[in-house]
Coordinates of C-alpha atoms and ligand atoms in Angstrom, one line a residue:
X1323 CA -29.6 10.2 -0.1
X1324 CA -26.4 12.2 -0.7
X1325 CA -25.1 14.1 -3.5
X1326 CA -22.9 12.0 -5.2
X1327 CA -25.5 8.6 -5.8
X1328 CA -28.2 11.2 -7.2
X1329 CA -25.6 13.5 -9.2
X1330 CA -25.9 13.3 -12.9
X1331 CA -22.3 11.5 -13.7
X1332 CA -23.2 9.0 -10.9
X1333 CA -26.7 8.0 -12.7
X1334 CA -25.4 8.1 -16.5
X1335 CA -22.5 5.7 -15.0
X1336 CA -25.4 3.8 -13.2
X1337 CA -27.8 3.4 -16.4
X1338 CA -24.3 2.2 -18.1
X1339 CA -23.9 -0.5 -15.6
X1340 CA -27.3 -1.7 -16.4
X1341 CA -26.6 -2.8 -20.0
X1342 CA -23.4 -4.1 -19.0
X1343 CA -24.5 -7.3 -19.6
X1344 CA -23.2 -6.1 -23.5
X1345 CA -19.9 -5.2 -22.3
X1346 CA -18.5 -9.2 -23.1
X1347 CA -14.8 -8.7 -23.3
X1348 CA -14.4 -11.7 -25.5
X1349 CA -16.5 -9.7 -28.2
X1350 CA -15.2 -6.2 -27.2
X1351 CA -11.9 -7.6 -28.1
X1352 CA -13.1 -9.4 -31.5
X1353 CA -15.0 -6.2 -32.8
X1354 CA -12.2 -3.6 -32.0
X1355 CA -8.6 -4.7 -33.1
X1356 CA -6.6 -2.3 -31.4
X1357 CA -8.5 -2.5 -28.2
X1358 CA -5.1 -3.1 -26.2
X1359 CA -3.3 -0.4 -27.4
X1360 CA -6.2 2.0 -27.1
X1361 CA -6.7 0.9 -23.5
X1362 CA -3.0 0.9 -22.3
X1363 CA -0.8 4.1 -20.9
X1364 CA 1.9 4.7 -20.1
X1365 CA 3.5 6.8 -17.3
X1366 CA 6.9 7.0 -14.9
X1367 CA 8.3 3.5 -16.4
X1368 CA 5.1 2.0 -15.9
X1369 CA 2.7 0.4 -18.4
X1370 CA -1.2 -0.2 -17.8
X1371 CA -3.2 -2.2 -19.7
X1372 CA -7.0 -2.1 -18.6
X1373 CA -7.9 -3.8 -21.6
X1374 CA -9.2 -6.4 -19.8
X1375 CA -11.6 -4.3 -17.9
X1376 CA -15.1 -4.6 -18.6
X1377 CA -14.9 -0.5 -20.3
X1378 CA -15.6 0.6 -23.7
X1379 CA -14.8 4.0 -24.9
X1380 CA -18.4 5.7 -23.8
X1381 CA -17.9 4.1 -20.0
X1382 CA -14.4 5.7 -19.9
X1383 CA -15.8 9.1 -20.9
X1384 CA -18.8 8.3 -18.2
X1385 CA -15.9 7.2 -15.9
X1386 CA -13.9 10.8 -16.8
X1387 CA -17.1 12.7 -16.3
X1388 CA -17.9 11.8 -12.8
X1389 CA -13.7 12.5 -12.1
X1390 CA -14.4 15.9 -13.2
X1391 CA -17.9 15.8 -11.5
X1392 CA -16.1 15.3 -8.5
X1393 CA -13.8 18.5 -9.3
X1394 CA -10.7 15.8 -8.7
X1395 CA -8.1 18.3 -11.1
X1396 CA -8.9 20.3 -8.2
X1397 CA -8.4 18.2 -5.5
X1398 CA -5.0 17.1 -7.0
X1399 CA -3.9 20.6 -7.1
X1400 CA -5.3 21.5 -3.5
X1401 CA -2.9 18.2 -2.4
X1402 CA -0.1 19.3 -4.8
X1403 CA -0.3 22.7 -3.6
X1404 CA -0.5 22.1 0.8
X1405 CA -3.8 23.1 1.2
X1406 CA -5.1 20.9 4.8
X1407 CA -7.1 18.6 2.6
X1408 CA -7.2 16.4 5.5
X1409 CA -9.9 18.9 7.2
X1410 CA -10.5 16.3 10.3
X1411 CA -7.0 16.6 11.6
X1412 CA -6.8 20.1 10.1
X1413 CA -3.4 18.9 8.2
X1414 CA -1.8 19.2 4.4
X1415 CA -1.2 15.8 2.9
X1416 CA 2.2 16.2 1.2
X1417 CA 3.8 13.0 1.0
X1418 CA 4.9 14.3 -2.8
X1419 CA 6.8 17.1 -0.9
X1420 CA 8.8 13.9 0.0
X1421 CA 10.0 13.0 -3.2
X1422 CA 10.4 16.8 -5.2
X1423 CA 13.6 18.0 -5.8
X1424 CA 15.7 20.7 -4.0
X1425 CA 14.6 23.2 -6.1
X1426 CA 10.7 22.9 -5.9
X1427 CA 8.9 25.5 -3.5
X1428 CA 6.0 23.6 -1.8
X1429 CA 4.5 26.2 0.8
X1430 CA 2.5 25.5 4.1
X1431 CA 0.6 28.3 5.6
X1432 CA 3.4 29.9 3.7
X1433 CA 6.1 28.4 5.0
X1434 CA 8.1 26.7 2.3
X1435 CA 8.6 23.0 3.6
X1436 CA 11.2 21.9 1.0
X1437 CA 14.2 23.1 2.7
X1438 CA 13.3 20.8 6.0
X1439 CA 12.7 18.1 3.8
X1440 CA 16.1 18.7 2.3
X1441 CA 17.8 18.6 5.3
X1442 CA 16.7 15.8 7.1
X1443 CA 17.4 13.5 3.8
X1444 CA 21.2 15.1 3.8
X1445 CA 21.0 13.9 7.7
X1446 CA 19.8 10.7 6.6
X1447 CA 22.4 10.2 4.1
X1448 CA 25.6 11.3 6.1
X1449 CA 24.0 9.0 8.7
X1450 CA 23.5 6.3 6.3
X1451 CA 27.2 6.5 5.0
X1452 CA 28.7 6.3 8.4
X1453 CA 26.7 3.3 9.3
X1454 CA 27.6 1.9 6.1
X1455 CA 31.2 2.7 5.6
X1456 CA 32.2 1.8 9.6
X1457 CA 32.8 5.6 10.9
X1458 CA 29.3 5.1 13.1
X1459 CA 29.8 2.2 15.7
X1460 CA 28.5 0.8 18.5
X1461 CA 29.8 2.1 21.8
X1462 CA 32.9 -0.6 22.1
X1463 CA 33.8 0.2 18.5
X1464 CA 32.4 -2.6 16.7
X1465 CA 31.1 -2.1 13.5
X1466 CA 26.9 -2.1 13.2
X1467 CA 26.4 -5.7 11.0
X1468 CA 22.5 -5.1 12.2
X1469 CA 19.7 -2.7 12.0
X1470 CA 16.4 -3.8 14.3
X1471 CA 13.2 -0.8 13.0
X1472 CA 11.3 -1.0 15.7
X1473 CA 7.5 0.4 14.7
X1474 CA 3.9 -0.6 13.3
X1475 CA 1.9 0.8 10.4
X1476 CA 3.0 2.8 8.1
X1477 CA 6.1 2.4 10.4
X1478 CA 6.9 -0.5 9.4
X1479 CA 5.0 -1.6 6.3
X1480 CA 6.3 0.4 3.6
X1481 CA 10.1 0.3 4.6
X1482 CA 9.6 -3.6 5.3
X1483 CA 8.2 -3.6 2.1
X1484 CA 10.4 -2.0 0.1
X1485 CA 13.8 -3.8 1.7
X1486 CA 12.2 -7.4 0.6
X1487 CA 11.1 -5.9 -2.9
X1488 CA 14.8 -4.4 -3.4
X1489 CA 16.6 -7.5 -1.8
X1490 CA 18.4 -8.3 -5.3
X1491 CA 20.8 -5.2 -4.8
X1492 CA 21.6 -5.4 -1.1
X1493 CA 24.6 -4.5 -0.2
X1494 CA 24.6 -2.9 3.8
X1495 CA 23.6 -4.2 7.3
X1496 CA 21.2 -7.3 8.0
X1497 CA 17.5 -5.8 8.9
X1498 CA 15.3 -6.7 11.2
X1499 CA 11.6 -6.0 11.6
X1500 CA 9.8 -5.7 15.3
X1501 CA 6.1 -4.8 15.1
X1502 CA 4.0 -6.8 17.2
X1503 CA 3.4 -6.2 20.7
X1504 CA 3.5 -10.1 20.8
X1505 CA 7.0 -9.9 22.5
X1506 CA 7.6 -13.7 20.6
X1507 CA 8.8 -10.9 18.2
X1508 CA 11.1 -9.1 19.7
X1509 CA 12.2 -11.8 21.9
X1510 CA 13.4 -13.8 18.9
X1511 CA 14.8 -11.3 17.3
X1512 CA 17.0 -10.3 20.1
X1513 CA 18.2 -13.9 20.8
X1514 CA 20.1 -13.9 17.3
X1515 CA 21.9 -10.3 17.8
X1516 CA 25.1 -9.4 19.4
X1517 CA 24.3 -5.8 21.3
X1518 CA 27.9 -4.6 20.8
X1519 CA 27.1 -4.2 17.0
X1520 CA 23.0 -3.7 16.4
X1521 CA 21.4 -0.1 16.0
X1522 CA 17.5 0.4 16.7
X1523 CA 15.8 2.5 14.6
X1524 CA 12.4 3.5 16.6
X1525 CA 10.0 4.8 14.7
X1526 CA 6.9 6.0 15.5
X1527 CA 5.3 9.1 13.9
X1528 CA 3.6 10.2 17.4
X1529 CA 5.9 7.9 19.6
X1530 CA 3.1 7.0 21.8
X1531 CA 2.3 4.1 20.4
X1532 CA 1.4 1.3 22.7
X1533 CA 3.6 -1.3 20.9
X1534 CA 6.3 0.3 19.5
X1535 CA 7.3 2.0 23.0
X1536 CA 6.6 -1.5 24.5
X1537 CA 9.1 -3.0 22.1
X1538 CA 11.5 0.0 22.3
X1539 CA 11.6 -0.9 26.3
X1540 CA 12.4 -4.1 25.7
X1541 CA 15.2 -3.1 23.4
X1542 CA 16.8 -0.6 25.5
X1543 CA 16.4 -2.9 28.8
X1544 CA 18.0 -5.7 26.6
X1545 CA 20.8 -3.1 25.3
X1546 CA 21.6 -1.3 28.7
X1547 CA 21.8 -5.2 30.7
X1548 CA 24.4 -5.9 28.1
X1549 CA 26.6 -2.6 27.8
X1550 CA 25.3 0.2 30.2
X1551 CA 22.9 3.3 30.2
X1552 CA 25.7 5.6 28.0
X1553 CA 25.8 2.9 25.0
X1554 CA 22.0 4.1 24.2
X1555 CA 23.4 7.2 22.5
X1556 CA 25.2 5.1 19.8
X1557 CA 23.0 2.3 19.8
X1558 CA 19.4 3.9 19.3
X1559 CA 18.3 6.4 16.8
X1560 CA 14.8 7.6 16.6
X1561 CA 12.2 8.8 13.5
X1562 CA 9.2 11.0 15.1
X1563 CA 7.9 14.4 14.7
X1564 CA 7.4 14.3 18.5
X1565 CA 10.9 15.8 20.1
X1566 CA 9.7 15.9 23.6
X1567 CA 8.5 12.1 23.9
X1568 CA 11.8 11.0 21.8
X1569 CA 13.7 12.7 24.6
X1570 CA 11.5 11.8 27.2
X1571 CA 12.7 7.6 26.0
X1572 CA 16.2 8.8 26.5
X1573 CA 17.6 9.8 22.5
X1574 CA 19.0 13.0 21.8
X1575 CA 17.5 15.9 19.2
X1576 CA 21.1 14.6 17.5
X1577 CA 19.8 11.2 17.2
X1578 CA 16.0 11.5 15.8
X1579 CA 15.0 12.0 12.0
X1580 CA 12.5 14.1 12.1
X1581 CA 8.9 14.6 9.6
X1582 CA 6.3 16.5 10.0
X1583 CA 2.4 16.0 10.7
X1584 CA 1.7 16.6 6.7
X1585 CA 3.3 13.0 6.5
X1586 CA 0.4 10.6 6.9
X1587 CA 2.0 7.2 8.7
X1588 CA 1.1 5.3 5.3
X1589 CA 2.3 8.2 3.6
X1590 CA 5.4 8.2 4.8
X1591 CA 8.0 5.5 3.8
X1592 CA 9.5 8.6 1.3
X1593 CA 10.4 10.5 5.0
X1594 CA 13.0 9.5 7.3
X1595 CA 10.8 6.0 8.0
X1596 CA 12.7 5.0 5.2
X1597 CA 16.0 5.2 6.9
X1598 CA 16.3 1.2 7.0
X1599 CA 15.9 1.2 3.0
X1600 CA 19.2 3.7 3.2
X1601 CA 21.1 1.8 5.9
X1602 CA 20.6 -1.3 3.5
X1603 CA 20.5 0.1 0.2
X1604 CA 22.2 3.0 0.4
X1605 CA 21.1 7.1 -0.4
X1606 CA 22.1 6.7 -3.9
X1607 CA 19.0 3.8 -4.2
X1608 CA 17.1 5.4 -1.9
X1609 CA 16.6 8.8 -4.0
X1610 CA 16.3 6.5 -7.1
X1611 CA 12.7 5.4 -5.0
X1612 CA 12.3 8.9 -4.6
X1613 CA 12.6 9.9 -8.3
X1614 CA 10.5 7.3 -9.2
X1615 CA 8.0 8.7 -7.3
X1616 CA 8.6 11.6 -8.3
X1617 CA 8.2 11.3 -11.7
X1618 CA 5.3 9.3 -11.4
X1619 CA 3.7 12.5 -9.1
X1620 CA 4.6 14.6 -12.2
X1621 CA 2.2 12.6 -14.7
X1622 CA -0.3 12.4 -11.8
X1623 CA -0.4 16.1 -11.6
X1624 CA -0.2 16.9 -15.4
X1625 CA -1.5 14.4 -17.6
X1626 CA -5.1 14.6 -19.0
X1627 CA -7.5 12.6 -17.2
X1628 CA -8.3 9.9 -20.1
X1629 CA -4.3 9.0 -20.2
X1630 CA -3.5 9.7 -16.4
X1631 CA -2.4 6.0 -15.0
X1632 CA -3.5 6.6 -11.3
X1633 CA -6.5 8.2 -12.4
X1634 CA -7.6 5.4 -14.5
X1635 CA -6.4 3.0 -11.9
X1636 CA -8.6 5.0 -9.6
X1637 CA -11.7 5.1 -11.7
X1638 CA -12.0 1.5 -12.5
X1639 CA -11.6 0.4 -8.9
X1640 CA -15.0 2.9 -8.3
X1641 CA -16.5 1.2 -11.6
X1642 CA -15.7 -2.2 -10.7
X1643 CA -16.9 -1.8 -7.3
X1644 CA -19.5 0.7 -7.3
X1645 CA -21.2 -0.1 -11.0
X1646 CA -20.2 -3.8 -11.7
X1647 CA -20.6 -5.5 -8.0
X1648 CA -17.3 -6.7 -8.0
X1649 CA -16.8 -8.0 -4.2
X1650 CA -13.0 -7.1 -3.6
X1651 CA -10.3 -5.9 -4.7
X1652 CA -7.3 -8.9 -5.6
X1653 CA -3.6 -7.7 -5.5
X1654 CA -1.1 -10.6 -7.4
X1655 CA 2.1 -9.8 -8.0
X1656 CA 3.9 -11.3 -9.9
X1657 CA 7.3 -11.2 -8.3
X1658 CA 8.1 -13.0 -4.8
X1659 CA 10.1 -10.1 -3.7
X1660 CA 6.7 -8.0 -3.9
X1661 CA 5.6 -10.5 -1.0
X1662 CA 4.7 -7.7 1.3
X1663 CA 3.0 -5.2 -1.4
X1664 CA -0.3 -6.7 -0.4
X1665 CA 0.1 -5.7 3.2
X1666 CA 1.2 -2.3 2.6
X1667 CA -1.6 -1.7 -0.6
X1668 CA -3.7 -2.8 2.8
X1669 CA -3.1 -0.5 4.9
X1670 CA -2.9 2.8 2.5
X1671 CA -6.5 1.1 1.2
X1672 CA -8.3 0.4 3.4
X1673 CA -6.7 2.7 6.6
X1674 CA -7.5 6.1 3.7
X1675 CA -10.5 5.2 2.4
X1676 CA -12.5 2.5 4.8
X1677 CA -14.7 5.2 6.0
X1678 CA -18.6 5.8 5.9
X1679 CA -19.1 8.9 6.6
X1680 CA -18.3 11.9 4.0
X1681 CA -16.1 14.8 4.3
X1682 CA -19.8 16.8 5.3
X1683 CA -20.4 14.2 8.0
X1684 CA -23.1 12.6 6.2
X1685 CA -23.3 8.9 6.1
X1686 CA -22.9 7.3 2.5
X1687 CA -25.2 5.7 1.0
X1688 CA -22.6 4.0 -1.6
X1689 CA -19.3 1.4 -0.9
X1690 CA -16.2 2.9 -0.1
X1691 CA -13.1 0.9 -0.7
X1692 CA -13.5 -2.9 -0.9
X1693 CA -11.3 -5.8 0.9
X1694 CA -8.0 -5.3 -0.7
X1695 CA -6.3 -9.4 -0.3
X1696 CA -4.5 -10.9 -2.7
X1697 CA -0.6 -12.8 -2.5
X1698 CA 2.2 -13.6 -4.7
X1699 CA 1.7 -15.1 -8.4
X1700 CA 2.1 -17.9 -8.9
X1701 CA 1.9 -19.1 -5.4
X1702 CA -1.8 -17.4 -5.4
X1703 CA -2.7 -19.6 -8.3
X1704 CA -2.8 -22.7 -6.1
X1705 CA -4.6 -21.4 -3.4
X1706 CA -7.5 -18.7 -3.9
X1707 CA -7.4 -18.5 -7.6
X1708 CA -10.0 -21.1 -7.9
X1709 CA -12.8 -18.8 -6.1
X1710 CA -11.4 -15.8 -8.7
X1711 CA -12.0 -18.2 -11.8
X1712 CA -15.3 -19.9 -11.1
X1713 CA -16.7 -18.3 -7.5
X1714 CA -20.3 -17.1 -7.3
X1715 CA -19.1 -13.3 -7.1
X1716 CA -17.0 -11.3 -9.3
X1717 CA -13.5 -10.1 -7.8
X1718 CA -11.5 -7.4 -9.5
X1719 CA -7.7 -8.5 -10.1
X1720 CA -4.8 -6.4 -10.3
X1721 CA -1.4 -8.3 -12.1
X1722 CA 1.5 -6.9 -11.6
X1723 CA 4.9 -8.0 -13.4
X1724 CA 8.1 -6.6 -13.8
X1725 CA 9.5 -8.4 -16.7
X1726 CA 13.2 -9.1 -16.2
X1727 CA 14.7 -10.1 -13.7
X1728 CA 17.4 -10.5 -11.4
X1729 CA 18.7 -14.0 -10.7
X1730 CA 20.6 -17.1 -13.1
X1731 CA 17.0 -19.0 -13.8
X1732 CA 15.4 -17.0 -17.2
X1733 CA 13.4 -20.1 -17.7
X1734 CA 11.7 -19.5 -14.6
X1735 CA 11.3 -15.8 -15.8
X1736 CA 9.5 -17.0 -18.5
X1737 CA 7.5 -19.7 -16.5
X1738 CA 6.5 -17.0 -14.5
X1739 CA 5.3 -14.0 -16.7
X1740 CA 3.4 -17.0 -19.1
X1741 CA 1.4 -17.9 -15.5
X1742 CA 0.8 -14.1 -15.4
X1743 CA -0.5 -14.1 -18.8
X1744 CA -2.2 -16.8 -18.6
X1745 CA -4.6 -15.8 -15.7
X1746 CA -5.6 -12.7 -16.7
X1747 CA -6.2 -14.4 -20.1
X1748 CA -8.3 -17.2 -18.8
X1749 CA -10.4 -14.6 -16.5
X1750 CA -11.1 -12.5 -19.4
X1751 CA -12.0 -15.7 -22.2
X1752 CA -13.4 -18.0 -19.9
X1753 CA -14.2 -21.3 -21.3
X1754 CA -17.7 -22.6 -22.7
X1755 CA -19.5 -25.1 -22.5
X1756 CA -19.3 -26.1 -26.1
X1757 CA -15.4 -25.6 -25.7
X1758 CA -15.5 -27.9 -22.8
X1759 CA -17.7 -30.2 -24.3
X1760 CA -15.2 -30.5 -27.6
X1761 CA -12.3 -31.2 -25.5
X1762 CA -14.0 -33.7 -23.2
X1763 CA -15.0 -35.8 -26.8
X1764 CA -11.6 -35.6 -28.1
X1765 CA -10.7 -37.4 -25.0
X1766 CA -13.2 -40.2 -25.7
X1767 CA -16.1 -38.5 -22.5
X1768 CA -19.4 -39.7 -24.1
X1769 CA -23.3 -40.2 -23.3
X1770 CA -24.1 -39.8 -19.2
X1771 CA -20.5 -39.5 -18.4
X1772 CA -19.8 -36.2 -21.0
X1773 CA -22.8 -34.8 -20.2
X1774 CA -22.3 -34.7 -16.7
X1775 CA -18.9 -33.7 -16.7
X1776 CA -19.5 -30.7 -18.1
X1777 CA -20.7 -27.7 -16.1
X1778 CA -17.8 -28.0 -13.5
X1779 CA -15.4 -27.3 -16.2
X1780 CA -17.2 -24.4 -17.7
X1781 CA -15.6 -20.6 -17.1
X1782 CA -17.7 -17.5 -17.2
X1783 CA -15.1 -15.5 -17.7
X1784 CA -15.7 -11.7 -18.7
X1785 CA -13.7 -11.3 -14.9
X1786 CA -12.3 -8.0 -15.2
X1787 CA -8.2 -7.2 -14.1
X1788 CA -5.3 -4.6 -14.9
X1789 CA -2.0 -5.6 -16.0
X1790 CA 0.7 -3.6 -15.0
X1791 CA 3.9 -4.0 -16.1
X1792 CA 7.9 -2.8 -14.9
X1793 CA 10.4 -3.0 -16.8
X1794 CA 12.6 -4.6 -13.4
X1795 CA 11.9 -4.1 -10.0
X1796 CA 14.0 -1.2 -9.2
X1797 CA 14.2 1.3 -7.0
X1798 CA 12.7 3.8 -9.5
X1799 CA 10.4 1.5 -10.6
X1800 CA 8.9 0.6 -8.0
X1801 CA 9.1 4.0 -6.6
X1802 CA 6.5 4.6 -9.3
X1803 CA 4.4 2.2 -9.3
X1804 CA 3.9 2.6 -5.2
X1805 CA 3.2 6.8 -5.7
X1806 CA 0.7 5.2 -8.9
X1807 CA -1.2 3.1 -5.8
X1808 CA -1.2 6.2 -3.4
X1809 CA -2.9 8.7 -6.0
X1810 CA -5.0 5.5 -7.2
X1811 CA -6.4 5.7 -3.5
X1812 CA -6.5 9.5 -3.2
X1813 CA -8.4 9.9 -6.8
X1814 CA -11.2 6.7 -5.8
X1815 CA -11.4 9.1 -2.2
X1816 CA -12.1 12.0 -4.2
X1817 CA -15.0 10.0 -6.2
X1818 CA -16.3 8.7 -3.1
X1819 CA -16.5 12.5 -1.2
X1820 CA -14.6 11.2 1.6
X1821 CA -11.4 12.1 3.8
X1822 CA -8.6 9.5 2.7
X1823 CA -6.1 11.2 5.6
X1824 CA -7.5 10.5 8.5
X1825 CA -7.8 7.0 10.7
X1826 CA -10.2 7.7 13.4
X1827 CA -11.4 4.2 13.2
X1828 CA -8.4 3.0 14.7
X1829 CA -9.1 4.9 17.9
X1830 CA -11.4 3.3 19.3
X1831 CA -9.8 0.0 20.0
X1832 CA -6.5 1.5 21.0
X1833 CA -8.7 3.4 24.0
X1834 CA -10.6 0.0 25.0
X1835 CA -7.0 -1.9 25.0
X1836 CA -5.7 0.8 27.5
X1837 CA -8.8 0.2 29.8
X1838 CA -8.6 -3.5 29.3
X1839 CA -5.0 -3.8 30.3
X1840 CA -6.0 -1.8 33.6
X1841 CA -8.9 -4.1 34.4
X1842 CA -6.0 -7.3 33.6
X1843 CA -3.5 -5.3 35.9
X1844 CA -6.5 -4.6 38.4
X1845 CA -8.1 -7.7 38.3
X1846 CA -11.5 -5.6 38.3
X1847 CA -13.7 -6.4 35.6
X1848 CA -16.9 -3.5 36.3
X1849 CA -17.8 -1.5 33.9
X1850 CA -17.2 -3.5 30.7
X1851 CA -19.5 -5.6 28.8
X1852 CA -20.6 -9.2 29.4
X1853 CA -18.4 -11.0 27.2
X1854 CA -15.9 -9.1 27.9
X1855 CA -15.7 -9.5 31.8
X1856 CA -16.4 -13.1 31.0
X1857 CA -13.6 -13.4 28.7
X1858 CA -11.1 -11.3 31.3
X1859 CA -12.2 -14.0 34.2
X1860 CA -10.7 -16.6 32.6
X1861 CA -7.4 -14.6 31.9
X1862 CA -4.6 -16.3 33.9
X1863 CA -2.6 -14.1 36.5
Ligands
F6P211 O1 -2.9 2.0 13.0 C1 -3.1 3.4 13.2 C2 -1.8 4.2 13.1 O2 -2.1 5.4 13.5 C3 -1.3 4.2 11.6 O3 -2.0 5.2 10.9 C4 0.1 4.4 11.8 O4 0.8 4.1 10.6 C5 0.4 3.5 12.9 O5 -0.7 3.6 13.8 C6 1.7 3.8 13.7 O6 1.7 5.0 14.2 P1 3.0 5.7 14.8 O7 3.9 5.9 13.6 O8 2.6 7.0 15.3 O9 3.6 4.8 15.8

């Protein structure tokens, strides 16, 4: 048994969950009038309503407890202040450092890091405007019309991200995404550029990785076959904090962004990884993200627990999960340009805080973060939403809306944010059996045929969600509302005892892959399993 299941918050929380059969959100709502507004903050632009989670006011003070239990004021100011909170790579996590102003002193080993920061967004910037305004061109003078970002991860996820979720505004260079090793990727992409005027971006926070480099090969063999070895110094810009290997691939120290190993990769779309959301956007949107963020970091780091968004967010993932058995976690924005939020809330979930060991070494003996899944309202509705409404488990839901929007169709608008409404609504009420029954009579169902049609209709409800509303899906917004997700995963870490920094689960497989493609190259299968030399027998060569 470890500390944190037999710790006093952790059992009063426990012995909560237990009567929780009382907390019926139906009558929660009918005996307290001003539930919504008393479970609703407010923070960086953003609005939560957690209303619709299965908390009354003793569970939230339960819920605030075991935060400060768990010392997290602390642990925001150890990340806040560069201490190496991530102990297993010995580093300081200070992807807010990212997104302070000029004039903040954030101090490594005492070493102010706000100055480099500084810097290589100026860099970015000047770079950005001379991509942008045709003084940066390819290496027979034609202007750059495309940008390919070559890398995986966090190398590609939050800048992919954010360019689709900011589409409405663009005004620069067509983007292109390459992250697979599957070269139908790159290959494709390729066929529909002209070399003369496309820049790669490569970016790779340790610029070993396997399919990034594989892909950045492929681009520079394509680019060199086409205009010659000296074209690679106007053609390819890097983002690494590993000089030596950028060089080593042939681009100059005058041609890599550089950040620093206190960037996390799914940290780090606020360092020079965004570069593509520049190129496109331009700096001006780029440091509205950054405010947003920024501003958002600020209420993170001040506000009082009971009214800090990312801490509640935080807390009522650990309740739902670890107190009220909810399965998974479910992600549906409302908003098709928010198409890829799921993939990147994936990664900075599940790669942070899919661990089961705690930051003593000692196994847990409690869930760490669930599945995070989910897709775009209302196309979700029509696919999984089903399973959410009437399934045998209970699955947490997380709506997420801006409200205006951007395009000539406000009935839409409308359409959509009553769909959004509507779910969360329906998950909440549910629908009885008497209800169904009332409706089915009015529609003339009687004897056999009423009585039988009725439990497939019936709703359990009492399915617990957030709401989470932006005014517009703006840079600044969602700047904020993506720092409001990152603390949300630091502050459930910080519950749960465990490092959310590190990734050594991804190791393992990246060794095996290295071995296996020897044994492919080698044709020698010894030494591995046997499924696995079964399976590499009936590889073609
Ligand atoms: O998947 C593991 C990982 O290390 C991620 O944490 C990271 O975002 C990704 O690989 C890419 O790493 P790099 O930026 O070093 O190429």
């Amino acid at each position: 048994m470890s500390r944190l299941t037999e710790s006093p918050a952790w059992k009063l929380l426990q012995d909560t969950a237990r009567s929780a059969a009382s907390l019926v959100l139906k009558d929660l709502f009918a005996a307290t009038p001003d539930r919504a507004e008393a479970l609703t903050v407010s923070a960086a632009g953003l609005v939560l309503d957690y209303s619709k989670q299965r908390v009354d006011a003793v569970v939230v003070e339960r819920l605030i407890a075991l935060a400060a239990q768990q010392q997290l004021p602390r642990w925001i100011e150890r990340m806040f202040s560069g201490e190496r909170i991530n102990a297993s790579e010995q580093r300081a996590v200070l992807h807010v450092a990212l997104r302070a102003p000029r004039d903040t002193q954030i101090l490594v080993d005492g070493n102010d890091v706000m100055p480099q920061v500084h810097a290589v967004l100026d860099r970015m910037t000047a770079f950005a405007d001379a991509v942008r305004s045709g003084g940066w061109t390819g290496e027979t003078g034609s202007r750059i019309t495309d940008i390919v970002n070559i890398g995986i991860g966090g190398s590609d996820l939050g800048p992919r991200m954010v360019c689709e979720a900011l589409a409405a505004s663009h005004a620069g260079p067509r983007l292109h995404f390459v992250a697979n090793v599957d070269a139908a990727q790159i290959s494709a992409t390729l066929r529909s550029l002209k070399p003369s005027s496309t820049l790669f971006i490569v970016a790779s926070k340790t610029f070993t990785t396997q399919e990034t480099m594989a892909n950045a090969r492929a681009a520079r063999h394509w680019l060199v076959s086409h205009l010659g070895e000296a074209a690679v110094a106007q053609h390819f810009v890097a983002v690494s904090t590993n000089l030596a290997e950028v060089r080593k691939f042939g681009i100059a120290a005058a041609n890599m962004f550089e950040f620093w190993d206190w960037v996390g990769g799914r940290y780090s779309l606020w360092s020079a990884v965004g570069l593509p959301i520049m190129l496109a956007y331009g700096p001006a949107t780029f440091r509205e993200l950054l405010a947003g963020a920024h501003a958002m970091d600020q209420h993170f780091r001040s506000a009082p627990l009971a009214q800090n968004l990312p801490v509640l967010m935080g807390l009522l993932s650990v309740w739902n999960s670890n107190f009220l058995g909810s399965e998974s976690q479910v992600i549906a924005a409302y908003a098709q340009r928010l198409e890829r939020f799921v993939g990147w809330v994936q990664q900075l979930e599940m790669e942070s805080n899919g661990k089961s060991v705690d930051r003593e070494g000692l196994p847990v003996d409690y869930r760490t973060t669930p599945a995070h899944w989910g897709d775009v309202g209302t196309n979700a509705q029509h696919a999984f939403f089903q399973m959410l409404h009437q399934g045998s488990a209970m699955h947490a839901v997380d709506f997420i809306l801006p409200l205006a929007a951007e395009h000539d169709y406000p009935e839409q608008q409308r359409m959509l944010i009553a769909n959004c409404l509507a779910q969360s609504a329906a998950l909440m009420r549910g629908k009885t059996a008497d209800e169904v029954r009332t409706e089915l009579q009015a529609k003339g169902f009687e004897g056999e045929a009423l009585a039988s049609a009725i439990a497939p209709r019936v709703f359990g409800g009492n399915r617990p969600s957030n709401t989470i509303l932006l005014a517009r899906l703006d840079a600044r917004h969602l700047g904020a509302l993506l720092a409001a997700y990152e603390h949300r995963t630091f502050v459930a870490s910080v519950i749960w005892n465990i490092n959310a920094f590190d990734q050594w689960g991804v190791e393992l497989g990246k060794q095996l892959a290295q071995s296996v493609l020897r044994a492919i190259d080698a044709r020698e299968a010894a030494g591995f399993d046997g499924s696995t030399r079964a399976l590499l027998a009936r590889i073609p060569h």
